[in-house]
Amino acid sequence: MDEIKKSKKKLSGYAFKKKADEKKLEKKQSALFLNTWLQDGNRQTELEGPETETVENKLPEYNDGSDNVLINSEQNFENIIDNLPSTLDYKDPSSWPNLLLDSHRSYIIKSRLNYNENLKFINSEREGRSVTPNWFIKKLTNGQSCRRTWLTYSTSTNSLFCVPCKLFHHSNNTNLSNSKLVTDGFINWKKSSERLLEHENSILHRQNVCSLKSLEISLNTGQGSIDKELQNLIKTEENHWKLILKTIVDIIMHLASEGSAFRGSDELIENIGKSNQSGKFLNLINLISHYNEPLKEHLERHKKGGLTYFSHGIQNEFLEIISDKIKREIISKIKSTKYYSIIFDCTPDTSHEEQMSKMIRYVVANENGCEIVESFLGFIRVYKKTGEALSRDIINSILQNDLSLDDCRGQSYDNGANMAGKSKGVQAKILSKNDLAVFIPCSAHCLNLIGVNATKSIPEIESFFGIIQKLFNFFSSSTQRWDILMDNLQLSLKGYSTTRWSSKQKAVRALNLQLSKVIKVFGLLNEETLSAEAKFDAKNLLKAINKFSFICMLITWDKILSTIDRVNIILQSSKITIDMA
């Protein structure tokens, strides 16, 4: 109790002041120690560029004065690669940033190692003088000549630059800001000899040349902490993205070649493998990642955000790139053969927009002789279907593909008035611009029209095909009747299109080969399950197909249509020639 009272005893004024002074001295000493420690640490960890995060006591062998410190191998280098300006051209110093980072220097020097400058100075003339190749050669006192590798010519500004000084003048704290060889480019051709010699002999220039050579050696040999680590990590990141992009392109090409849809209703990266609405593209990414470790790692790394290259925008970009590449190759082949023919046809798509397909037909000479090639070059959106508007769209499309309309030797369309019209049709408009572009109407379309109009002109034939269509409708309208039919037939009955004559051949052939079995099926139908209308239709159809006239027509038209169908297939072949047609 007495001890507690003693501890609570109030200090005297002198004792209180003494204790306060001791605390101040202790704080001052701590602050001095902390400040000293921070200064020592700064000398080891000071960073002058945004590209580095960790440090090493050992400095690189070359002195570039910027961000040359060892970089942790765990660091993600995507940002470093992206930091390279899109306008940076290693050949042209005028495109280099004023403040260069190590990644910029390494990229430029590495790219210029095997760069042979083309000494052509077509646009360098100023006041009657121009750059000459002699400026890039230095005469030594012993009579020998050596190449001024430090000097380069900018084709964009038509000026001269000193490569080492442009790269290192900031990092070496050199006072070269007023030298045109470093800043904007040297263009004073009148004083070129003395200015080049003066710059070449300067101490600052020599220091920068040494820095350049030192960095070149470290890049070539892999020596130097920053260069080796930086280049290895950049190379690793490059290989990673190459593998990812190659996989993405392969998937896109596979789906495109199959004509499959890419997207789903749920395209969130974190839902890949969990949702069944991710779409074929993302589902294939997920499937391949089970057998591809880098892709699996990439997928897991970016599920919470970040760059993946899986978006629909990237998919469309790759599709456009692939499409453009294919088109360029096709157009290159067409231009090499010079002459070509065009085939255009209009049709509405599923979104009810009118589109015109574009086909180019040409002949390619190879070791086996000549080969006829038909190449599809895409669709053209059509807003007006008049002959004038369509011909304008076709001509513009040909010119956009860098083809000459004068080299067109043939044109083929359907028999519509807007296409085949003699005065206002597309063929007439193009013939007025090129009389060698001979118009050949679509032979398959002509054959189809002949068949359709022939059946309409004879009532008995029209009635015959009507019975075949009603017979198909009778069985296909009921799943029960269709099941009974298929249990007794090997080949199902076919309907036909009113616009496609060739479809009638399949319908007639299926019934002709199995007429007796179809008649038997009518006897197997349970009349109790049939409605009154179905009973009436069954009775009339059975009576119609049992008629002698129908059977004769069936056999006759099977032979006729088989012959027509063979001709139709030949006419639609991409290899057919005009003499065969």
Coordinates of C-alpha atoms in Angstrom, one line a residue:
M1 CA 0.0 0.0 0.0
D2 CA 2.9 2.3 0.9
E3 CA 4.6 1.4 -2.4
I4 CA 1.4 2.4 -4.4
K5 CA 1.3 5.7 -2.6
K6 CA 4.9 6.4 -3.4
S7 CA 4.3 5.6 -7.1
K8 CA 1.5 8.1 -7.2
K9 CA 3.5 10.8 -5.6
K10 CA 3.6 14.0 -7.8
L11 CA 7.0 14.8 -9.3
S12 CA 8.7 18.1 -8.5
G13 CA 9.0 20.7 -11.2
Y14 CA 12.7 20.0 -11.7
A15 CA 12.2 16.3 -12.0
F16 CA 9.3 16.7 -14.4
K17 CA 11.4 19.0 -16.6
K18 CA 14.3 16.6 -16.6
K19 CA 12.1 13.7 -17.6
A20 CA 10.6 15.7 -20.4
D21 CA 14.1 16.6 -21.8
E22 CA 15.1 12.9 -21.7
K23 CA 12.0 12.0 -23.8
K24 CA 12.8 14.8 -26.4
L25 CA 16.4 13.6 -26.7
E26 CA 15.3 10.0 -27.2
K27 CA 12.8 11.0 -29.9
K28 CA 15.5 13.1 -31.6
Q29 CA 18.0 10.2 -31.6
S30 CA 15.3 7.8 -33.0
A31 CA 14.4 10.3 -35.8
L32 CA 18.0 10.7 -36.7
F33 CA 18.6 6.9 -36.8
L34 CA 15.4 6.4 -38.9
N35 CA 16.5 9.2 -41.3
T36 CA 19.9 7.7 -41.7
W37 CA 18.4 4.2 -42.3
L38 CA 16.0 5.6 -45.0
Q39 CA 18.9 7.4 -46.8
D40 CA 21.0 4.3 -46.9
G41 CA 18.0 2.3 -48.2
N42 CA 17.3 4.9 -50.9
R43 CA 20.8 4.6 -52.2
Q44 CA 20.0 0.9 -52.8
T45 CA 16.4 1.0 -53.8
E46 CA 15.9 4.3 -55.6
L47 CA 13.9 3.8 -58.8
E48 CA 13.7 6.3 -61.6
G49 CA 11.3 4.5 -63.9
P50 CA 7.9 2.8 -63.6
E51 CA 9.0 -0.5 -64.9
T52 CA 10.7 -2.0 -61.8
E53 CA 9.4 -3.1 -58.4
T54 CA 12.2 -5.0 -56.6
V55 CA 15.9 -4.3 -56.3
E56 CA 19.3 -5.9 -56.1
N57 CA 22.5 -4.3 -54.7
K58 CA 24.5 -5.2 -57.8
L59 CA 24.1 -2.5 -60.5
P60 CA 24.1 -3.5 -64.2
E61 CA 27.4 -3.3 -66.1
Y62 CA 26.2 -0.5 -68.4
N63 CA 25.3 2.9 -67.1
D64 CA 22.0 4.1 -68.6
G65 CA 20.8 5.9 -65.5
S66 CA 17.1 5.0 -65.6
D67 CA 15.3 1.9 -64.4
N68 CA 18.1 -0.6 -64.7
V69 CA 17.5 -2.8 -61.6
L70 CA 16.7 -6.5 -61.3
I71 CA 13.1 -7.3 -61.8
N72 CA 11.3 -10.0 -59.9
S73 CA 10.6 -13.0 -62.1
E74 CA 7.1 -13.2 -60.6
Q75 CA 6.2 -9.8 -62.0
N76 CA 3.5 -9.6 -64.7
F77 CA 5.0 -8.0 -67.8
E78 CA 1.8 -7.3 -69.6
N79 CA 2.0 -3.6 -68.7
I80 CA 5.6 -3.4 -69.8
I81 CA 4.9 -4.8 -73.2
D82 CA 1.8 -2.5 -73.5
N83 CA 4.0 0.5 -72.6
L84 CA 5.8 0.3 -75.9
P85 CA 4.2 3.2 -77.9
S86 CA 2.3 2.1 -81.0
T87 CA 4.1 4.7 -83.0
L88 CA 7.6 3.6 -81.9
D89 CA 9.5 2.5 -85.0
Y90 CA 13.0 1.1 -84.3
K91 CA 14.1 2.3 -87.7
D92 CA 13.1 5.9 -87.3
P93 CA 14.5 7.9 -84.3
S94 CA 12.0 10.7 -84.8
S95 CA 9.3 8.3 -83.5
W96 CA 11.2 7.5 -80.3
P97 CA 9.9 9.2 -77.0
N98 CA 12.1 11.8 -75.4
L99 CA 12.2 9.9 -72.1
L100 CA 13.1 6.4 -72.9
L101 CA 12.6 3.4 -70.6
D102 CA 14.8 0.4 -70.5
S103 CA 12.2 -1.6 -72.3
H104 CA 12.2 1.0 -75.1
R105 CA 16.0 0.9 -75.4
S106 CA 16.2 -2.9 -75.3
Y107 CA 13.5 -3.2 -78.0
I108 CA 15.2 -0.6 -80.2
I109 CA 18.7 -1.9 -79.9
K110 CA 17.7 -5.6 -80.2
S111 CA 15.7 -4.7 -83.3
R112 CA 18.5 -2.7 -84.9
L113 CA 21.2 -5.4 -84.3
N114 CA 20.6 -7.0 -87.8
Y115 CA 19.1 -3.9 -89.4
N116 CA 20.9 -2.9 -92.6
E117 CA 19.9 0.7 -93.4
N118 CA 18.9 1.4 -97.0
L119 CA 20.9 4.5 -97.9
K120 CA 18.4 6.1 -100.2
F121 CA 17.7 9.8 -99.7
I122 CA 15.2 10.6 -102.4
N123 CA 13.3 13.3 -100.4
S124 CA 16.3 14.9 -98.6
E125 CA 17.0 17.7 -101.0
R126 CA 17.1 21.2 -99.3
E127 CA 18.3 24.4 -101.0
G128 CA 20.0 22.4 -103.8
R129 CA 21.8 20.0 -101.4
S130 CA 20.8 16.5 -100.3
V131 CA 22.2 13.7 -98.1
T132 CA 24.9 11.6 -99.6
P133 CA 26.2 8.2 -98.7
N134 CA 29.7 9.7 -98.1
W135 CA 28.4 11.3 -94.9
F136 CA 28.0 7.8 -93.4
I137 CA 31.7 7.1 -94.0
K138 CA 34.5 8.5 -91.9
K139 CA 38.1 8.9 -93.3
L140 CA 40.7 8.0 -90.7
T141 CA 44.1 9.6 -90.4
N142 CA 45.8 6.4 -91.6
G143 CA 43.8 6.5 -94.9
Q144 CA 41.3 3.8 -94.0
S145 CA 37.5 4.3 -94.0
C146 CA 35.0 3.2 -91.4
R147 CA 31.2 3.2 -91.3
R148 CA 29.5 5.7 -89.0
T149 CA 27.1 3.2 -87.5
W150 CA 25.9 5.8 -85.0
L151 CA 24.4 8.0 -87.8
T152 CA 21.0 7.2 -89.2
Y153 CA 18.5 8.8 -91.6
S154 CA 14.8 9.4 -90.6
T155 CA 12.6 8.9 -93.6
S156 CA 9.6 10.5 -91.9
T157 CA 11.3 13.8 -91.2
N158 CA 14.1 13.6 -93.8
S159 CA 16.7 14.4 -91.3
L160 CA 19.8 12.8 -89.6
F161 CA 20.0 11.5 -86.0
C162 CA 22.7 10.2 -83.7
V163 CA 21.3 6.8 -82.4
P164 CA 23.4 6.5 -79.2
C165 CA 22.8 10.1 -78.1
K166 CA 19.1 9.8 -78.9
L167 CA 18.9 6.7 -76.7
F168 CA 21.1 7.7 -73.8
H169 CA 21.4 11.5 -73.6
H170 CA 18.8 11.8 -70.8
S171 CA 20.1 8.8 -68.8
N172 CA 23.7 10.0 -68.9
N173 CA 22.7 13.5 -67.9
T174 CA 24.4 14.8 -71.0
N175 CA 23.8 18.3 -72.2
L176 CA 22.8 17.6 -75.7
S177 CA 19.3 19.1 -75.6
N178 CA 20.4 21.8 -78.2
S179 CA 21.9 19.3 -80.7
K180 CA 19.6 18.7 -83.6
L181 CA 21.2 15.3 -84.1
V182 CA 19.4 14.4 -80.8
T183 CA 16.2 16.4 -80.7
D184 CA 14.4 17.2 -84.0
G185 CA 16.9 15.9 -86.5
F186 CA 19.8 17.6 -88.3
I187 CA 18.9 19.2 -91.7
N188 CA 21.6 21.8 -92.2
W189 CA 23.3 20.1 -95.2
K190 CA 25.5 23.1 -95.8
K191 CA 27.4 22.5 -92.6
S192 CA 27.0 18.8 -92.4
S193 CA 30.7 17.8 -92.5
E194 CA 31.9 20.1 -89.7
R195 CA 28.8 19.4 -87.5
L196 CA 29.1 15.6 -87.9
L197 CA 32.8 15.7 -87.1
E198 CA 32.3 18.1 -84.2
H199 CA 29.6 15.8 -82.7
E200 CA 31.5 12.7 -83.3
N201 CA 34.6 13.9 -81.4
S202 CA 32.6 15.2 -78.4
I203 CA 33.1 13.4 -75.0
L204 CA 29.4 13.2 -74.4
H205 CA 28.9 11.4 -77.7
R206 CA 31.6 8.9 -76.9
Q207 CA 30.0 8.2 -73.5
N208 CA 26.7 7.4 -75.1
V209 CA 28.4 5.2 -77.7
C210 CA 29.9 3.2 -74.9
S211 CA 26.6 2.9 -73.2
L212 CA 25.0 1.6 -76.4
K213 CA 27.8 -0.9 -77.0
S214 CA 27.6 -2.1 -73.4
L215 CA 23.9 -2.7 -73.7
E216 CA 24.3 -4.5 -77.0
I217 CA 26.8 -6.9 -75.4
S218 CA 24.6 -7.6 -72.5
L219 CA 21.6 -8.3 -74.8
N220 CA 23.6 -10.6 -77.0
T221 CA 25.4 -12.5 -74.2
G222 CA 22.6 -12.4 -71.6
Q223 CA 24.9 -10.7 -69.1
G224 CA 23.7 -7.9 -66.9
S225 CA 21.0 -8.3 -64.3
I226 CA 18.4 -6.1 -65.7
D227 CA 18.8 -7.0 -69.4
K228 CA 18.9 -10.8 -68.8
E229 CA 16.0 -10.8 -66.4
L230 CA 14.0 -8.3 -68.4
Q231 CA 14.5 -10.1 -71.7
N232 CA 13.8 -13.5 -70.2
L233 CA 10.5 -12.3 -68.6
I234 CA 9.4 -10.5 -71.8
K235 CA 10.2 -13.6 -73.8
T236 CA 8.2 -15.8 -71.4
E237 CA 5.3 -13.4 -71.5
E238 CA 5.5 -13.3 -75.3
N239 CA 5.4 -17.1 -75.6
H240 CA 2.5 -17.2 -73.1
W241 CA 0.4 -14.8 -75.2
K242 CA 1.4 -16.5 -78.5
L243 CA 0.2 -19.8 -77.2
I244 CA -3.1 -18.3 -75.9
L245 CA -3.7 -16.4 -79.1
K246 CA -2.9 -19.4 -81.3
T247 CA -5.4 -21.5 -79.3
I248 CA -8.1 -18.8 -79.6
V249 CA -7.5 -18.5 -83.4
D250 CA -7.6 -22.3 -83.8
I251 CA -11.0 -22.4 -82.0
I252 CA -12.3 -19.5 -84.1
M253 CA -11.2 -21.1 -87.4
H254 CA -12.8 -24.4 -86.3
L255 CA -16.2 -22.9 -85.4
A256 CA -16.1 -20.7 -88.5
S257 CA -15.4 -23.7 -90.8
E258 CA -18.2 -25.6 -89.2
G259 CA -20.6 -22.6 -89.6
S260 CA -21.3 -22.8 -85.9
A261 CA -22.6 -20.0 -83.6
F262 CA -20.0 -18.6 -81.3
R263 CA -21.8 -16.8 -78.5
G264 CA -24.2 -17.8 -75.7
S265 CA -26.4 -15.8 -73.4
D266 CA -24.0 -16.0 -70.4
E267 CA -20.4 -14.9 -71.4
L268 CA -19.0 -14.0 -68.0
I269 CA -15.5 -15.5 -67.6
E270 CA -16.1 -16.6 -64.0
N271 CA -19.1 -18.7 -65.2
I272 CA -17.2 -20.7 -67.8
G273 CA -17.7 -24.4 -66.9
K274 CA -20.5 -23.6 -64.5
S275 CA -23.2 -22.3 -67.0
N276 CA -24.6 -24.2 -69.9
Q277 CA -25.3 -20.9 -71.7
S278 CA -21.7 -19.8 -72.2
G279 CA -21.7 -20.6 -76.0
K280 CA -19.6 -22.9 -78.1
F281 CA -16.5 -20.6 -78.1
L282 CA -16.2 -20.3 -74.3
N283 CA -17.1 -24.0 -73.8
L284 CA -14.3 -25.0 -76.2
I285 CA -11.9 -22.8 -74.3
N286 CA -12.9 -24.5 -71.1
L287 CA -12.7 -28.0 -72.6
I288 CA -9.2 -27.4 -74.1
S289 CA -8.0 -25.9 -70.8
H290 CA -8.4 -29.4 -69.2
Y291 CA -5.5 -30.6 -71.4
N292 CA -3.6 -27.4 -71.9
E293 CA -1.9 -26.2 -68.7
P294 CA -0.9 -22.7 -69.9
L295 CA -4.5 -22.1 -71.0
K296 CA -5.9 -23.4 -67.7
E297 CA -3.5 -21.1 -65.8
H298 CA -4.5 -18.2 -68.0
L299 CA -8.2 -18.9 -67.5
E300 CA -7.9 -19.1 -63.7
R301 CA -5.7 -16.0 -63.5
H302 CA -8.1 -13.8 -65.4
K303 CA -11.5 -15.2 -64.1
K304 CA -11.5 -12.3 -61.6
G305 CA -10.8 -9.7 -64.2
G306 CA -8.1 -8.7 -66.6
L307 CA -7.2 -9.2 -70.2
T308 CA -8.3 -12.5 -71.6
Y309 CA -8.9 -12.0 -75.4
F310 CA -12.1 -14.1 -75.0
S311 CA -14.6 -11.3 -75.7
H312 CA -17.0 -11.3 -78.6
G313 CA -15.2 -8.1 -79.9
I314 CA -11.9 -10.0 -80.1
Q315 CA -13.7 -12.9 -81.8
N316 CA -15.2 -10.6 -84.4
E317 CA -11.7 -8.9 -84.9
F318 CA -10.1 -12.3 -85.6
L319 CA -12.9 -13.3 -87.9
E320 CA -12.4 -10.0 -89.9
I321 CA -8.6 -10.5 -90.0
I322 CA -9.1 -14.1 -91.2
S323 CA -11.7 -13.0 -93.7
D324 CA -9.5 -10.2 -95.1
K325 CA -6.6 -12.5 -95.4
I326 CA -8.6 -15.1 -97.4
K327 CA -10.1 -12.3 -99.6
R328 CA -6.6 -10.9 -100.3
E329 CA -5.3 -14.3 -101.3
I330 CA -8.3 -14.9 -103.6
I331 CA -8.1 -11.5 -105.2
S332 CA -4.3 -12.0 -105.7
K333 CA -5.1 -15.2 -107.6
I334 CA -7.8 -13.5 -109.6
K335 CA -5.4 -10.6 -110.5
S336 CA -2.7 -13.0 -111.5
T337 CA -5.1 -14.7 -114.0
K338 CA -6.3 -11.3 -115.2
Y339 CA -9.7 -12.3 -116.6
Y340 CA -12.7 -13.3 -114.7
S341 CA -16.5 -13.7 -114.7
I342 CA -19.0 -12.6 -112.0
I343 CA -22.0 -14.4 -110.5
F344 CA -24.4 -12.4 -108.3
D345 CA -27.7 -13.5 -106.7
C346 CA -30.1 -11.8 -104.3
T347 CA -31.9 -13.5 -101.4
P348 CA -33.3 -12.3 -98.0
D349 CA -31.6 -13.5 -94.9
T350 CA -33.2 -14.6 -91.6
S351 CA -33.3 -11.0 -90.4
H352 CA -35.4 -10.1 -93.5
E353 CA -32.6 -8.0 -95.0
E354 CA -31.9 -8.3 -98.7
Q355 CA -28.4 -9.6 -99.4
M356 CA -26.6 -10.2 -102.7
S357 CA -24.0 -13.0 -102.8
K358 CA -20.8 -12.3 -104.7
M359 CA -19.0 -15.1 -106.7
I360 CA -16.0 -14.7 -108.9
R361 CA -15.2 -17.4 -111.5
Y362 CA -11.7 -17.6 -113.0
V363 CA -9.2 -20.1 -114.6
V364 CA -6.0 -21.1 -112.8
A365 CA -3.2 -22.7 -114.7
N366 CA -1.3 -25.4 -112.9
E367 CA 0.9 -28.5 -113.6
N368 CA -2.1 -30.5 -114.6
G369 CA -3.4 -28.0 -117.0
C370 CA -6.2 -25.4 -116.4
E371 CA -8.6 -25.5 -113.5
I372 CA -11.9 -23.6 -113.2
V373 CA -12.3 -22.0 -109.8
E374 CA -15.3 -20.3 -108.2
S375 CA -14.6 -18.2 -105.1
F376 CA -17.1 -16.7 -102.7
L377 CA -16.2 -13.1 -101.7
G378 CA -19.0 -12.2 -99.3
F379 CA -22.4 -10.6 -99.2
I380 CA -23.5 -7.1 -100.3
R381 CA -26.3 -5.4 -98.4
V382 CA -29.0 -4.4 -100.9
Y383 CA -31.4 -1.5 -100.3
K384 CA -32.9 -1.1 -103.8
K385 CA -33.5 -3.9 -106.3
T386 CA -33.7 -1.9 -109.5
G387 CA -31.3 -2.7 -112.3
E388 CA -29.6 0.7 -111.9
A389 CA -29.1 0.3 -108.1
L390 CA -27.9 -3.3 -108.3
S391 CA -25.5 -2.7 -111.1
R392 CA -24.0 0.2 -109.2
D393 CA -23.6 -2.0 -106.1
I394 CA -21.9 -4.7 -108.2
I395 CA -19.5 -2.3 -109.9
N396 CA -18.5 -0.6 -106.6
S397 CA -17.9 -4.1 -105.1
I398 CA -15.6 -5.1 -108.0
L399 CA -13.7 -1.8 -107.7
Q400 CA -13.3 -2.1 -103.9
N401 CA -11.6 -5.4 -104.4
D402 CA -9.1 -3.7 -106.7
L403 CA -10.3 -5.5 -109.8
S404 CA -10.7 -3.9 -113.1
L405 CA -14.2 -4.0 -114.7
D406 CA -12.4 -4.0 -118.1
D407 CA -11.0 -7.5 -117.3
C408 CA -14.5 -9.0 -116.8
R409 CA -15.4 -11.5 -119.5
G410 CA -18.7 -12.8 -118.3
Q411 CA -21.7 -12.2 -116.1
S412 CA -24.4 -14.5 -114.9
Y413 CA -27.6 -13.9 -112.9
D414 CA -31.1 -15.3 -112.6
N415 CA -33.8 -14.5 -115.2
G416 CA -35.5 -11.7 -113.2
A417 CA -36.2 -8.5 -115.2
N418 CA -34.0 -6.4 -112.9
M419 CA -31.1 -8.7 -113.6
A420 CA -31.5 -10.0 -117.1
G421 CA -33.5 -7.1 -118.7
K422 CA -32.2 -6.1 -122.1
S423 CA -32.4 -2.4 -121.5
K424 CA -32.6 -1.6 -117.8
G425 CA -31.3 -4.9 -116.3
V426 CA -28.0 -5.3 -114.5
Q427 CA -26.5 -7.2 -117.5
A428 CA -27.3 -4.3 -119.8
K429 CA -25.8 -1.7 -117.5
I430 CA -22.5 -3.6 -117.2
L431 CA -22.4 -4.3 -121.0
S432 CA -22.7 -0.6 -121.6
K433 CA -19.4 -0.2 -119.7
N434 CA -17.7 -3.3 -120.9
D435 CA -19.1 -5.0 -124.1
L436 CA -16.8 -8.0 -123.5
A437 CA -18.7 -9.0 -120.3
V438 CA -21.0 -11.5 -122.1
F439 CA -24.2 -12.2 -120.2
I440 CA -25.1 -15.9 -119.7
P441 CA -28.3 -16.5 -117.8
C442 CA -28.2 -19.1 -115.0
S443 CA -28.7 -22.4 -116.8
A444 CA -29.9 -24.2 -113.7
H445 CA -32.5 -21.4 -113.1
C446 CA -33.6 -21.6 -116.7
L447 CA -34.1 -25.4 -116.5
N448 CA -36.1 -24.9 -113.3
L449 CA -38.4 -22.4 -114.9
I450 CA -39.0 -24.6 -117.9
G451 CA -40.0 -27.5 -115.6
V452 CA -42.3 -25.3 -113.5
N453 CA -44.0 -23.7 -116.4
A454 CA -44.4 -27.1 -118.3
T455 CA -46.4 -28.6 -115.4
K456 CA -48.6 -25.6 -115.1
S457 CA -49.6 -25.8 -118.8
I458 CA -51.0 -29.4 -118.6
P459 CA -53.7 -29.9 -115.9
E460 CA -53.1 -33.7 -115.7
I461 CA -49.5 -33.2 -114.8
E462 CA -50.3 -30.5 -112.3
S463 CA -52.9 -32.8 -110.7
F464 CA -50.4 -35.6 -110.6
F465 CA -47.8 -33.6 -108.5
G466 CA -50.7 -32.3 -106.4
I467 CA -51.5 -35.8 -105.3
I468 CA -47.9 -36.6 -104.4
Q469 CA -47.8 -33.5 -102.2
K470 CA -51.1 -34.3 -100.5
L471 CA -49.9 -37.8 -99.9
F472 CA -46.8 -36.5 -98.1
N473 CA -48.9 -34.0 -96.1
F474 CA -51.4 -36.7 -95.0
F475 CA -48.7 -38.8 -93.3
S476 CA -46.4 -36.0 -92.1
S477 CA -49.3 -34.2 -90.3
S478 CA -49.7 -37.0 -87.8
T479 CA -46.9 -38.6 -85.8
Q480 CA -48.9 -41.8 -85.4
R481 CA -49.5 -42.2 -89.1
W482 CA -45.9 -41.3 -89.9
D483 CA -44.6 -43.9 -87.4
I484 CA -46.8 -46.6 -89.1
L485 CA -45.5 -45.4 -92.5
M486 CA -41.8 -45.6 -91.5
D487 CA -42.2 -49.0 -90.0
N488 CA -43.1 -50.3 -93.5
L489 CA -40.8 -48.2 -95.7
Q490 CA -37.1 -48.0 -96.1
L491 CA -37.1 -44.6 -97.8
S492 CA -39.4 -41.9 -96.4
L493 CA -41.8 -40.0 -98.6
K494 CA -40.7 -36.6 -99.7
G495 CA -42.5 -33.3 -100.3
Y496 CA -41.3 -30.8 -102.9
S497 CA -40.6 -27.1 -103.2
T498 CA -42.8 -25.1 -105.7
T499 CA -39.7 -23.1 -106.7
R500 CA -37.1 -25.9 -106.9
W501 CA -37.9 -28.3 -109.7
S502 CA -35.1 -30.7 -108.7
S503 CA -37.0 -31.5 -105.4
K504 CA -39.8 -33.1 -107.3
Q505 CA -37.4 -35.8 -108.5
K506 CA -36.8 -37.0 -105.0
A507 CA -40.5 -37.0 -104.2
V508 CA -41.4 -39.0 -107.3
R509 CA -38.6 -41.5 -106.9
A510 CA -39.5 -42.3 -103.2
L511 CA -43.1 -43.0 -104.1
N512 CA -42.3 -45.0 -107.3
L513 CA -39.9 -47.4 -105.5
Q514 CA -42.4 -48.1 -102.7
L515 CA -45.9 -47.6 -104.1
S516 CA -47.1 -51.1 -103.2
K517 CA -45.9 -50.6 -99.6
V518 CA -47.6 -47.2 -99.3
I519 CA -50.9 -48.8 -100.5
K520 CA -50.4 -51.5 -97.8
V521 CA -49.9 -48.8 -95.1
F522 CA -53.4 -47.5 -95.8
G523 CA -54.8 -50.9 -94.9
L524 CA -52.9 -50.8 -91.6
L525 CA -54.4 -47.5 -90.4
N526 CA -57.0 -47.8 -87.6
E527 CA -60.1 -46.1 -88.9
E528 CA -61.3 -45.6 -85.3
T529 CA -58.4 -43.3 -84.5
L530 CA -58.9 -41.2 -87.7
S531 CA -61.0 -38.1 -87.8
A532 CA -63.8 -37.7 -90.4
E533 CA -61.6 -35.4 -92.5
A534 CA -58.6 -37.9 -92.3
K535 CA -60.8 -40.8 -93.3
F536 CA -62.1 -38.8 -96.3
D537 CA -58.5 -37.9 -97.3
A538 CA -57.3 -41.4 -96.9
K539 CA -60.1 -42.8 -99.1
N540 CA -59.5 -40.3 -101.9
L541 CA -55.7 -40.7 -101.8
L542 CA -55.8 -44.5 -101.9
K543 CA -58.2 -44.3 -104.8
A544 CA -56.0 -41.8 -106.7
I545 CA -52.7 -43.7 -106.4
N546 CA -54.4 -46.9 -107.5
K547 CA -55.4 -45.4 -110.8
F548 CA -53.7 -46.8 -113.9
S549 CA -53.1 -43.2 -115.2
F550 CA -51.4 -42.2 -112.0
I551 CA -49.1 -45.3 -112.0
C552 CA -48.1 -44.6 -115.7
M553 CA -47.4 -40.9 -114.9
L554 CA -45.4 -42.0 -111.8
I555 CA -43.1 -44.3 -113.9
T556 CA -42.8 -41.8 -116.7
W557 CA -42.0 -38.8 -114.6
D558 CA -39.5 -40.8 -112.6
K559 CA -37.4 -41.3 -115.7
I560 CA -37.9 -37.8 -117.0
L561 CA -37.0 -36.1 -113.7
S562 CA -34.0 -38.4 -113.2
T563 CA -32.6 -37.2 -116.5
I564 CA -33.4 -33.5 -115.7
D565 CA -31.9 -33.9 -112.2
R566 CA -28.6 -35.2 -113.7
V567 CA -28.4 -32.2 -116.0
N568 CA -29.3 -29.8 -113.2
I569 CA -26.4 -31.2 -111.0
I570 CA -24.0 -30.8 -113.9
L571 CA -25.1 -27.2 -114.6
Q572 CA -24.6 -26.2 -111.0
S573 CA -21.1 -27.7 -110.9
S574 CA -18.3 -25.1 -110.3
K575 CA -16.1 -26.9 -112.8
I576 CA -18.5 -26.8 -115.7
T577 CA -17.3 -25.0 -118.9
I578 CA -19.4 -23.2 -121.6
D579 CA -19.0 -26.1 -124.1
M580 CA -20.4 -28.6 -121.6
A581 CA -23.3 -26.3 -120.8

